PDB file of C-alpha atoms in Angstrom:
ATOM      1  CA  UNK A 792     121.857  59.404 187.454  1.00 95.00           C
ATOM      2  CA  UNK A 793     122.480  57.501 190.660  1.00 97.00           C
ATOM      3  CA  UNK A 794     122.081  53.822 191.485  1.00 98.00           C
ATOM      4  CA  UNK A 795     121.614  52.536 195.006  1.00 98.00           C
ATOM      5  CA  UNK A 796     120.213  49.615 196.953  1.00 98.00           C
ATOM      6  CA  UNK A 797     116.655  50.466 197.914  1.00 98.00           C
ATOM      7  CA  UNK A 798     113.435  48.874 199.046  1.00 97.00           C
ATOM      8  CA  UNK A 799     111.313  47.686 196.131  1.00 97.00           C
ATOM      9  CA  UNK A 800     108.165  48.570 198.130  1.00 96.00           C
ATOM     10  CA  UNK A 801     107.971  52.171 196.884  1.00 97.00           C
ATOM     11  CA  UNK A 802     105.219  53.446 194.570  1.00 97.00           C
ATOM     12  CA  UNK A 803     107.550  54.480 191.725  1.00 96.00           C
ATOM     13  CA  UNK A 804     109.474  51.210 191.925  1.00 96.00           C
ATOM     14  CA  UNK A 805     106.275  49.159 192.074  1.00 96.00           C
ATOM     15  CA  UNK A 806     105.275  50.987 188.871  1.00 96.00           C
ATOM     16  CA  UNK A 807     108.549  49.872 187.211  1.00 96.00           C
ATOM     17  CA  UNK A 808     107.796  46.239 188.139  1.00 96.00           C
ATOM     18  CA  UNK A 809     104.208  46.621 186.897  1.00 96.00           C
ATOM     19  CA  UNK A 810     105.523  48.034 183.603  1.00 96.00           C
ATOM     20  CA  UNK A 811     107.949  45.108 183.301  1.00 95.00           C
ATOM     21  CA  UNK A 812     105.092  42.654 183.891  1.00 94.00           C
ATOM     22  CA  UNK A 813     102.908  44.451 181.336  1.00 95.00           C
ATOM     23  CA  UNK A 814     105.708  43.961 178.791  1.00 93.00           C
ATOM     24  CA  UNK A 815     106.604  40.343 179.642  1.00 92.00           C
ATOM     25  CA  UNK A 816     103.296  38.674 180.468  1.00 92.00           C
ATOM     26  CA  UNK A 817     101.851  38.870 176.929  1.00 94.00           C
ATOM     27  CA  UNK A 818     105.018  37.217 175.565  1.00 93.00           C
ATOM     28  CA  UNK A 819     104.629  33.923 177.449  1.00 94.00           C
ATOM     29  CA  UNK A 820     101.905  31.688 178.874  1.00 92.00           C
ATOM     30  CA  UNK A 821     101.346  32.143 182.641  1.00 89.00           C
ATOM     31  CA  UNK A 822     103.139  28.900 183.533  1.00 90.00           C
ATOM     32  CA  UNK A 823     106.283  30.243 181.825  1.00 89.00           C
ATOM     33  CA  UNK A 824     106.424  33.536 183.717  1.00 89.00           C
ATOM     34  CA  UNK A 825     109.062  33.344 186.468  1.00 92.00           C
ATOM     35  CA  UNK A 826     109.140  36.923 187.743  1.00 88.00           C
ATOM     36  CA  UNK A 827     109.051  37.430 191.501  1.00 91.00           C
ATOM     37  CA  UNK A 828     106.801  39.879 193.305  1.00 92.00           C
ATOM     38  CA  UNK A 829     107.531  42.813 195.601  1.00 95.00           C
ATOM     39  CA  UNK A 830     107.326  40.633 198.736  1.00 95.00           C
ATOM     40  CA  UNK A 831     109.916  38.193 197.327  1.00 95.00           C
ATOM     41  CA  UNK A 832     112.120  41.128 196.300  1.00 96.00           C
ATOM     42  CA  UNK A 833     111.979  42.486 199.858  1.00 96.00           C
ATOM     43  CA  UNK A 834     113.534  39.541 201.712  1.00 96.00           C
ATOM     44  CA  UNK A 835     116.999  39.900 203.302  1.00 96.00           C
ATOM     45  CA  UNK A 836     118.901  37.781 200.740  1.00 97.00           C
ATOM     46  CA  UNK A 837     117.849  40.042 197.829  1.00 98.00           C
ATOM     47  CA  UNK A 838     119.914  42.989 196.648  1.00 98.00           C
ATOM     48  CA  UNK A 839     117.509  45.367 194.904  1.00 98.00           C
ATOM     49  CA  UNK A 840     118.956  48.304 192.970  1.00 98.00           C
ATOM     50  CA  UNK A 841     117.156  51.349 191.624  1.00 98.00           C
ATOM     51  CA  UNK A 842     118.492  53.791 189.040  1.00 98.00           C
ATOM     52  CA  UNK A 843     117.147  57.325 189.457  1.00 98.00           C
ATOM     53  CA  UNK A 844     117.527  60.277 187.148  1.00 97.00           C
ATOM     54  CA  UNK A 845     118.617  63.757 188.233  1.00 96.00           C
ATOM     55  CA  UNK A 846     115.095  64.554 189.442  1.00 96.00           C
ATOM     56  CA  UNK A 847     114.961  61.397 191.564  1.00 97.00           C
ATOM     57  CA  UNK A 848     112.563  59.507 189.297  1.00 96.00           C
ATOM     58  CA  UNK A 849     112.996  55.735 189.216  1.00 97.00           C
ATOM     59  CA  UNK A 850     114.038  54.874 185.656  1.00 98.00           C
ATOM     60  CA  UNK A 851     115.455  51.376 186.050  1.00 98.00           C
ATOM     61  CA  UNK A 852     115.870  48.512 188.472  1.00 98.00           C
ATOM     62  CA  UNK A 853     117.263  45.050 188.980  1.00 98.00           C
ATOM     63  CA  UNK A 854     117.828  42.483 191.695  1.00 98.00           C
ATOM     64  CA  UNK A 855     120.149  39.683 192.638  1.00 98.00           C
ATOM     65  CA  UNK A 856     118.786  36.897 194.802  1.00 98.00           C
ATOM     66  CA  UNK A 857     121.762  35.695 196.831  1.00 98.00           C
ATOM     67  CA  UNK A 858     121.749  31.901 196.940  1.00 96.00           C
ATOM     68  CA  UNK A 859     124.484  29.878 198.686  1.00 94.00           C
ATOM     69  CA  UNK A 860     126.266  28.950 195.418  1.00 95.00           C
ATOM     70  CA  UNK A 861     125.313  31.845 193.115  1.00 97.00           C
ATOM     71  CA  UNK A 862     123.410  35.073 192.702  1.00 98.00           C
ATOM     72  CA  UNK A 863     120.356  35.017 190.463  1.00 98.00           C
ATOM     73  CA  UNK A 864     119.617  38.114 188.461  1.00 98.00           C
ATOM     74  CA  UNK A 865     115.923  39.056 188.511  1.00 97.00           C
ATOM     75  CA  UNK A 866     113.663  41.919 187.486  1.00 96.00           C
ATOM     76  CA  UNK A 867     116.061  43.900 185.302  1.00 97.00           C
ATOM     77  CA  UNK A 868     114.147  46.737 183.655  1.00 97.00           C
ATOM     78  CA  UNK A 869     114.726  50.198 182.220  1.00 97.00           C
ATOM     79  CA  UNK A 870     111.865  52.450 181.171  1.00 97.00           C
ATOM     80  CA  UNK A 871     111.578  52.517 177.354  1.00 96.00           C
ATOM     81  CA  UNK A 872     112.155  56.279 177.182  1.00 96.00           C
ATOM     82  CA  UNK A 873     115.455  55.850 179.074  1.00 96.00           C
ATOM     83  CA  UNK A 874     116.886  52.986 177.023  1.00 94.00           C
ATOM     84  CA  UNK A 875     120.003  53.339 174.905  1.00 93.00           C
ATOM     85  CA  UNK A 876     121.858  55.305 177.591  1.00 95.00           C
ATOM     86  CA  UNK A 877     123.751  52.421 179.211  1.00 96.00           C
ATOM     87  CA  UNK A 878     121.516  52.363 182.289  1.00 98.00           C
ATOM     88  CA  UNK A 879     120.950  48.597 182.249  1.00 97.00           C
ATOM     89  CA  UNK A 880     124.700  47.958 182.019  1.00 98.00           C
ATOM     90  CA  UNK A 881     125.338  50.302 184.948  1.00 98.00           C
ATOM     91  CA  UNK A 882     122.621  48.655 187.063  1.00 98.00           C
ATOM     92  CA  UNK A 883     124.023  45.218 186.214  1.00 98.00           C
ATOM     93  CA  UNK A 884     127.604  46.226 187.099  1.00 97.00           C
ATOM     94  CA  UNK A 885     126.383  47.820 190.327  1.00 98.00           C
ATOM     95  CA  UNK A 886     124.481  44.677 191.340  1.00 98.00           C
ATOM     96  CA  UNK A 887     127.351  42.368 190.422  1.00 97.00           C
ATOM     97  CA  UNK A 888     129.731  44.570 192.433  1.00 97.00           C
ATOM     98  CA  UNK A 889     127.463  44.530 195.487  1.00 98.00           C
ATOM     99  CA  UNK A 890     127.096  40.741 195.234  1.00 98.00           C
ATOM    100  CA  UNK A 891     130.850  40.215 194.762  1.00 97.00           C
ATOM    101  CA  UNK A 892     131.498  42.351 197.863  1.00 96.00           C
ATOM    102  CA  UNK A 893     129.348  39.791 199.694  1.00 96.00           C
ATOM    103  CA  UNK A 894     131.367  36.851 198.329  1.00 95.00           C
ATOM    104  CA  UNK A 895     129.360  35.940 195.229  1.00 97.00           C
ATOM    105  CA  UNK A 896     131.442  34.888 192.220  1.00 95.00           C
ATOM    106  CA  UNK A 897     128.805  33.238 189.999  1.00 98.00           C
ATOM    107  CA  UNK A 898     125.704  34.811 188.501  1.00 98.00           C
ATOM    108  CA  UNK A 899     122.804  33.084 186.799  1.00 98.00           C
ATOM    109  CA  UNK A 900     119.602  34.194 185.160  1.00 98.00           C
ATOM    110  CA  UNK A 901     116.550  33.031 183.276  1.00 97.00           C
ATOM    111  CA  UNK A 902     115.070  35.098 180.480  1.00 96.00           C
ATOM    112  CA  UNK A 903     112.814  34.311 177.565  1.00 95.00           C
ATOM    113  CA  UNK A 904     113.302  33.397 173.930  1.00 96.00           C
ATOM    114  CA  UNK A 905     110.991  36.278 172.924  1.00 96.00           C
ATOM    115  CA  UNK A 906     113.329  38.917 174.368  1.00 95.00           C
ATOM    116  CA  UNK A 907     116.191  39.212 171.848  1.00 95.00           C
ATOM    117  CA  UNK A 908     117.338  42.562 173.271  1.00 94.00           C
ATOM    118  CA  UNK A 909     117.788  41.001 176.723  1.00 95.00           C
ATOM    119  CA  UNK A 910     119.597  37.991 175.266  1.00 97.00           C
ATOM    120  CA  UNK A 911     122.002  40.257 173.375  1.00 97.00           C
ATOM    121  CA  UNK A 912     122.535  42.487 176.414  1.00 97.00           C
ATOM    122  CA  UNK A 913     123.406  39.566 178.700  1.00 98.00           C
ATOM    123  CA  UNK A 914     125.718  38.004 176.092  1.00 98.00           C
ATOM    124  CA  UNK A 915     127.538  41.349 175.718  1.00 97.00           C
ATOM    125  CA  UNK A 916     127.778  41.477 179.516  1.00 97.00           C
ATOM    126  CA  UNK A 917     129.644  38.164 179.669  1.00 97.00           C
ATOM    127  CA  UNK A 918     126.786  35.729 180.285  1.00 98.00           C
ATOM    128  CA  UNK A 919     126.842  32.399 178.455  1.00 98.00           C
ATOM    129  CA  UNK A 920     123.978  29.995 177.870  1.00 97.00           C
ATOM    130  CA  UNK A 921     123.643  26.999 180.156  1.00 97.00           C
ATOM    131  CA  UNK A 922     120.948  24.530 181.160  1.00 97.00           C
ATOM    132  CA  UNK A 923     118.210  25.041 183.717  1.00 97.00           C
ATOM    133  CA  UNK A 924     119.212  25.570 187.339  1.00 97.00           C
ATOM    134  CA  UNK A 925     117.513  25.602 190.722  1.00 93.00           C
ATOM    135  CA  UNK A 926     113.821  24.790 190.546  1.00 93.00           C
ATOM    136  CA  UNK A 927     113.338  25.937 186.935  1.00 95.00           C
ATOM    137  CA  UNK A 928     111.863  23.352 184.575  1.00 95.00           C
ATOM    138  CA  UNK A 929     113.455  22.648 181.197  1.00 95.00           C
ATOM    139  CA  UNK A 930     111.163  25.196 179.523  1.00 95.00           C
ATOM    140  CA  UNK A 931     111.576  25.648 175.742  1.00 96.00           C
ATOM    141  CA  UNK A 932     110.563  29.317 176.146  1.00 96.00           C
ATOM    142  CA  UNK A 933     113.339  29.966 178.672  1.00 97.00           C
ATOM    143  CA  UNK A 934     117.002  30.773 178.118  1.00 98.00           C
ATOM    144  CA  UNK A 935     119.317  30.159 181.055  1.00 98.00           C
ATOM    145  CA  UNK A 936     122.614  31.995 181.316  1.00 98.00           C
ATOM    146  CA  UNK A 937     125.594  32.162 183.651  1.00 98.00           C
ATOM    147  CA  UNK A 938     128.610  34.350 184.314  1.00 98.00           C
ATOM    148  CA  UNK A 939     131.492  33.313 186.532  1.00 95.00           C
ATOM    149  CA  UNK A 940     133.895  35.868 187.955  1.00 89.00           C
ATOM    150  CA  UNK A 941     137.509  34.683 188.022  1.00 76.00           C
ATOM    151  CA  UNK A 942     139.020  34.872 191.481  1.00 63.00           C
TER     152      UNK A 942
END
């Protein structure tokens, strides 16, 4: 497996995002879905990582939107058939490393109450719950988390 920064505007990566949406959208009402689209993932302040298997197939992805004060984790996803192999943790570490190399020392995210696996994964990865940030409303279906890297 290899992980690298890539354009999200590739057919196999677009399929990963579509699969993520197909999983998440039924869990929450439309006004509580905060995923960003391929165009928003393609802007210069976004680090978009793709995990590919030995055959070059996209099996996972994730992004960090670099804001002035923090990096926001978005669009983390691993194909169901590839879960349980540590891919998400490797993508997360890769993204955090790339962001830290660019001066980022604080990471934030929003995920949903109906995604216990994601909540457990982020907690194991050092993220702690916090209140809403940025333009997010105080949504009872959202869980906000943060991780600060000691300098």
